[in-house]
Coordinates of C-alpha atoms in Angstrom, one line a residue:
X1 CA 44.5 -3.7 11.1
X2 CA 48.0 -3.2 12.3
X3 CA 50.3 -1.0 10.3
X4 CA 52.8 -3.9 9.8
X5 CA 50.1 -6.1 8.4
X6 CA 48.8 -3.4 6.1
X7 CA 52.3 -2.8 4.8
X8 CA 52.8 -6.5 4.1
X9 CA 49.5 -6.7 2.2
X10 CA 50.5 -3.6 0.2
X11 CA 53.8 -5.2 -0.8
X12 CA 51.9 -8.4 -1.7
X13 CA 49.5 -6.4 -3.9
X14 CA 52.4 -4.8 -5.8
X15 CA 54.2 -8.2 -6.2
X16 CA 51.0 -9.7 -7.6
X17 CA 50.8 -6.9 -10.2
X18 CA 54.4 -7.5 -11.2
X19 CA 54.1 -11.3 -11.1
X20 CA 51.0 -11.3 -13.4
X21 CA 52.4 -8.7 -15.8
X22 CA 50.3 -9.2 -18.9
X23 CA 47.0 -9.7 -17.1
X24 CA 47.7 -6.6 -14.9
X25 CA 48.7 -4.7 -18.0
X26 CA 45.3 -5.7 -19.6
X27 CA 43.4 -4.6 -16.6
X28 CA 45.2 -1.3 -16.3
X29 CA 44.8 -0.6 -20.0
X30 CA 41.0 -1.3 -19.8
X31 CA 40.7 1.1 -16.9
X32 CA 42.7 3.7 -18.8
X33 CA 40.8 3.5 -22.0
X34 CA 37.3 3.6 -20.4
X35 CA 38.2 6.4 -18.1
X36 CA 39.7 8.4 -21.0
X37 CA 36.4 7.9 -22.9
X38 CA 34.3 8.9 -19.9
X39 CA 36.6 12.0 -19.3
X40 CA 36.3 13.2 -23.0
X41 CA 32.5 12.9 -23.0
X42 CA 32.5 14.5 -19.5
X43 CA 34.4 17.6 -20.8
X44 CA 32.2 17.7 -23.9
X45 CA 29.0 17.7 -21.8
X46 CA 30.3 20.2 -19.3
X47 CA 31.2 22.6 -22.2
X48 CA 28.0 22.0 -24.0
X49 CA 26.0 22.8 -20.9
X50 CA 28.1 25.9 -20.3
X51 CA 27.3 27.1 -23.9
X52 CA 23.7 26.4 -23.4
X53 CA 23.7 28.4 -20.1
X54 CA 25.4 31.3 -21.8
X55 CA 22.8 31.4 -24.6
X56 CA 19.9 31.2 -22.1
X57 CA 21.3 33.9 -19.9
X58 CA 21.5 36.2 -22.9
X59 CA 17.8 36.0 -23.3
X60 CA 16.1 39.4 -22.4
X61 CA 12.7 41.0 -22.5
X62 CA 12.3 44.4 -24.3
X63 CA 9.2 46.2 -23.1
X64 CA 8.4 49.3 -25.1
X65 CA 6.3 52.1 -23.4
X66 CA 3.3 53.8 -25.0
X67 CA 4.3 57.2 -26.6
X68 CA 2.1 59.2 -24.2
X69 CA 3.3 57.5 -20.9
X70 CA 4.8 60.1 -18.5
X71 CA 8.2 59.6 -16.8
X72 CA 6.6 59.1 -13.4
X73 CA 4.5 56.2 -14.7
X74 CA 7.6 54.7 -16.3
X75 CA 9.4 54.9 -13.0
X76 CA 6.5 53.3 -11.1
X77 CA 6.3 50.4 -13.5
X78 CA 10.1 49.9 -13.4
X79 CA 10.0 49.8 -9.6
X80 CA 7.1 47.2 -9.7
X81 CA 9.0 45.0 -12.1
X82 CA 12.2 45.2 -10.0
X83 CA 10.3 43.9 -7.0
X84 CA 9.2 40.8 -8.9
X85 CA 11.0 37.8 -7.5
X86 CA 11.5 36.4 -11.1
X87 CA 13.4 39.5 -12.2
X88 CA 17.2 39.5 -12.2
X89 CA 17.7 43.1 -13.6
X90 CA 15.9 46.0 -15.2
X91 CA 17.6 48.6 -17.4
X92 CA 15.8 51.8 -18.6
X93 CA 16.7 52.8 -22.1
X94 CA 15.1 56.0 -23.5
X95 CA 14.3 56.4 -27.2
X96 CA 17.6 58.3 -28.0
X97 CA 19.7 55.6 -26.3
X98 CA 17.7 53.0 -28.2
X99 CA 18.4 54.6 -31.5
X100 CA 22.1 54.9 -30.6
X101 CA 22.2 51.2 -29.8
X102 CA 20.4 50.3 -33.0
X103 CA 22.8 52.4 -35.2
X104 CA 25.8 51.0 -33.4
X105 CA 24.6 47.5 -34.0
X106 CA 24.6 48.2 -37.8
X107 CA 28.2 49.3 -37.8
X108 CA 29.3 51.3 -40.8
X109 CA 25.9 50.8 -42.4
X110 CA 24.2 52.7 -39.6
X111 CA 25.2 56.0 -41.2
X112 CA 22.3 55.4 -43.7
X113 CA 19.8 55.8 -40.9
X114 CA 21.3 58.9 -39.2
X115 CA 18.4 61.0 -40.5
X116 CA 16.2 59.1 -38.0
X117 CA 17.6 61.3 -35.2
X118 CA 15.4 64.2 -36.4
X119 CA 12.2 62.1 -36.0
X120 CA 13.1 59.2 -33.7
X121 CA 10.4 56.5 -34.3
X122 CA 11.5 54.4 -31.2
X123 CA 9.8 54.3 -27.8
X124 CA 11.3 54.4 -24.4
X125 CA 11.9 50.8 -23.2
X126 CA 12.8 48.6 -20.3
X127 CA 15.4 45.8 -20.8
X128 CA 14.5 43.0 -18.4
X129 CA 16.3 39.8 -17.6
X130 CA 14.7 36.9 -15.6
X131 CA 16.5 35.1 -12.8
X132 CA 15.6 31.8 -14.5
X133 CA 15.6 31.8 -18.3
X134 CA 12.6 29.4 -18.2
X135 CA 10.6 32.2 -16.5
X136 CA 11.1 34.6 -19.5
X137 CA 7.8 33.8 -21.2
X138 CA 5.4 34.1 -18.2
X139 CA 7.3 37.2 -17.1
X140 CA 7.0 38.7 -20.5
X141 CA 3.2 38.0 -20.6
X142 CA 2.8 39.6 -17.2
X143 CA 4.6 42.8 -18.4
X144 CA 2.6 42.8 -21.6
X145 CA -0.6 43.1 -19.7
X146 CA 0.4 46.5 -18.1
X147 CA -1.4 49.5 -19.6
X148 CA 1.7 51.6 -19.9
X149 CA 3.3 49.0 -22.2
X150 CA 2.7 49.1 -26.0
X151 CA 4.7 46.0 -27.1
X152 CA 6.9 43.3 -25.6
X153 CA 9.6 41.5 -27.5
X154 CA 11.6 38.5 -26.4
X155 CA 11.7 36.2 -29.5
X156 CA 8.8 34.0 -28.6
X157 CA 9.2 31.4 -31.3
X158 CA 13.0 31.2 -31.2
X159 CA 13.0 31.1 -27.4
X160 CA 10.5 28.2 -27.3
X161 CA 12.6 26.2 -29.7
X162 CA 15.8 27.1 -27.9
X163 CA 14.5 25.8 -24.6
X164 CA 13.3 22.6 -26.2
X165 CA 16.7 22.0 -27.8
X166 CA 18.7 22.9 -24.6
X167 CA 16.5 20.6 -22.5
X168 CA 17.1 17.7 -24.9
X169 CA 20.9 18.4 -24.8
X170 CA 20.9 18.3 -21.0
X171 CA 18.9 15.1 -20.7
X172 CA 20.7 13.3 -23.5
X173 CA 24.1 14.5 -22.3
X174 CA 23.4 13.5 -18.7
X175 CA 22.1 10.1 -19.7
X176 CA 25.1 9.5 -22.0
X177 CA 27.6 10.3 -19.2
X178 CA 25.8 8.1 -16.7
X179 CA 25.6 5.3 -19.2
X180 CA 29.3 5.5 -20.0
X181 CA 30.1 5.5 -16.3
X182 CA 28.1 2.3 -15.7
X183 CA 29.5 0.7 -18.8
X184 CA 33.0 1.6 -17.6
X185 CA 32.3 0.1 -14.2
X186 CA 31.0 -3.1 -15.8
X187 CA 34.0 -3.5 -18.2
X188 CA 36.7 -2.5 -15.7
X189 CA 35.2 -4.8 -13.0
X190 CA 35.0 -7.8 -15.3
X191 CA 38.5 -7.3 -16.6
X192 CA 39.9 -7.2 -13.1
X193 CA 37.8 -10.3 -12.3
X194 CA 39.5 -12.2 -15.1
X195 CA 42.9 -11.2 -13.6
X196 CA 41.9 -12.6 -10.2
X197 CA 40.1 -15.7 -11.6
X198 CA 43.2 -16.7 -13.5
X199 CA 44.9 -17.2 -10.1
X200 CA 42.2 -19.3 -8.5
X201 CA 44.8 -22.1 -7.9
X202 CA 46.9 -19.7 -5.9
X203 CA 44.0 -18.7 -3.7
X204 CA 43.0 -22.3 -3.1
X205 CA 46.5 -23.3 -2.1
X206 CA 46.6 -20.4 0.3
X207 CA 43.4 -21.7 1.9
X208 CA 44.7 -25.2 2.1
X209 CA 47.7 -24.1 4.1
X210 CA 45.5 -22.4 6.6
X211 CA 45.3 -18.8 5.4
X212 CA 42.3 -16.9 6.8
X213 CA 39.8 -15.2 4.4
X214 CA 41.1 -11.8 5.4
X215 CA 44.7 -12.8 4.8
X216 CA 43.8 -13.9 1.3
X217 CA 41.4 -11.1 0.5
X218 CA 43.4 -8.0 1.5
X219 CA 46.3 -8.4 -1.0
X220 CA 43.8 -8.7 -3.8
X221 CA 41.8 -5.8 -2.4
X222 CA 45.0 -3.6 -2.5
X223 CA 45.9 -5.0 -5.9
X224 CA 42.5 -4.0 -7.3
X225 CA 42.9 -0.5 -5.9
X226 CA 46.4 -0.1 -7.4
X227 CA 45.2 -1.3 -10.8
X228 CA 42.5 1.4 -10.6
X229 CA 45.0 4.1 -9.5
X230 CA 47.6 3.1 -12.2
X231 CA 44.8 2.9 -14.8
X232 CA 43.6 6.4 -13.9
X233 CA 47.0 8.2 -14.0
X234 CA 47.4 8.0 -17.8
X235 CA 44.0 9.3 -18.8
X236 CA 44.0 12.0 -16.1
X237 CA 47.4 13.2 -17.2
X238 CA 46.4 13.1 -20.9
X239 CA 43.0 14.8 -20.4
X240 CA 44.6 17.5 -18.2
X241 CA 47.4 18.3 -20.7
X242 CA 45.0 18.1 -23.7
X243 CA 42.3 20.3 -22.2
X244 CA 44.8 23.0 -21.1
X245 CA 46.2 23.0 -24.6
X246 CA 42.8 23.1 -26.3
X247 CA 41.6 25.8 -23.9
X248 CA 44.6 28.0 -24.7
X249 CA 44.3 27.3 -28.5
X250 CA 40.6 28.2 -28.5
X251 CA 41.2 31.3 -26.5
X252 CA 43.9 32.5 -29.0
X253 CA 42.3 31.4 -32.3
X254 CA 38.6 31.6 -31.6
X255 CA 38.2 34.2 -28.9
X256 CA 34.4 34.5 -29.3
X257 CA 34.0 30.8 -28.3
X258 CA 35.9 29.9 -25.1
X259 CA 35.9 26.6 -23.3
X260 CA 35.1 26.3 -19.6
X261 CA 38.0 27.5 -17.5
X262 CA 40.2 24.5 -16.5
X263 CA 40.4 25.5 -12.9
X264 CA 38.8 24.0 -10.8
X265 CA 36.7 22.0 -13.3
X266 CA 39.5 19.7 -14.6
X267 CA 40.5 18.8 -11.0
X268 CA 37.0 18.0 -10.1
X269 CA 36.6 15.7 -13.1
X270 CA 40.0 14.1 -12.3
X271 CA 39.0 13.4 -8.7
X272 CA 35.7 11.8 -9.9
X273 CA 37.7 9.6 -12.4
X274 CA 40.2 8.6 -9.8
X275 CA 37.4 7.8 -7.3
X276 CA 35.6 5.6 -9.9
X277 CA 38.8 3.7 -10.8
X278 CA 39.7 3.0 -7.2
X279 CA 36.2 1.9 -6.1
X280 CA 35.7 -0.3 -9.2
X281 CA 39.2 -1.8 -8.9
X282 CA 38.6 -2.7 -5.3
X283 CA 35.1 -3.9 -5.8
X284 CA 36.0 -6.0 -8.9
X285 CA 38.8 -7.8 -7.1
X286 CA 36.7 -8.6 -4.0
X287 CA 33.8 -9.9 -6.0
X288 CA 36.1 -12.3 -7.8
X289 CA 38.0 -13.5 -4.7
X290 CA 34.7 -14.2 -2.9
X291 CA 34.0 -17.0 -5.4
X292 CA 36.9 -19.0 -4.1
X293 CA 36.4 -18.3 -0.4
X294 CA 33.9 -20.0 1.9
X295 CA 33.1 -17.0 4.0

């Protein structure tokens, strides 16, 4: 298409939006509201998944050696575990370090147990983290079977329940976002269709005076895209400003619970919302115009 023709169609698209003010306003408002809802739920799901990932990545296996295991045997087992493809990291913690860690975790109340330093009841241990949290249980069972290991702890019951809950969160969250996106596409598309259908007489007159299908279609195509763009500006601006404020507030007031960093996440979500609005706007307008064109 020639640049001049494209410019003319663009001007016609803008004129149509101004000429049909209330219907255009209704379409833009529908786009804005639905995209805002999708964006809010999108941010919620992203942060929920981030929290779930953080919890899962904190899962670790504690393998305690038998009391009579020599240091060379400990080193050999540690090397074998490190070579396992399912292992992310292995940290050796001797019994004295283990006691220090235990006392530090108790804070001021740890002073009561200072007498344990004379007869330390703890064993040397390995702290192991799996590359995939879902591999924690089979990895722990494999380590438990080693003769040098006395006990293995990884919170079996809690871990099983945790993975069940986190899997449900991911599935339900993903389904919810997809459902909202398709609902938005349906509602936005139909709202824009109503805007176009209300001007069926205008389309029929253009056809009667000899306008080609492309000449009729392109202004509406651009109009639909512009409705999508205008409808996306407000929710994207509101979501961006709101998320930056909420992220800063949470960081200052609740430092132990931080939201996902806005960059680049918020720009990725904004790009997706803009893409959806433009595609749906253009698609909705074209589906409506086709009803009045004999292609």
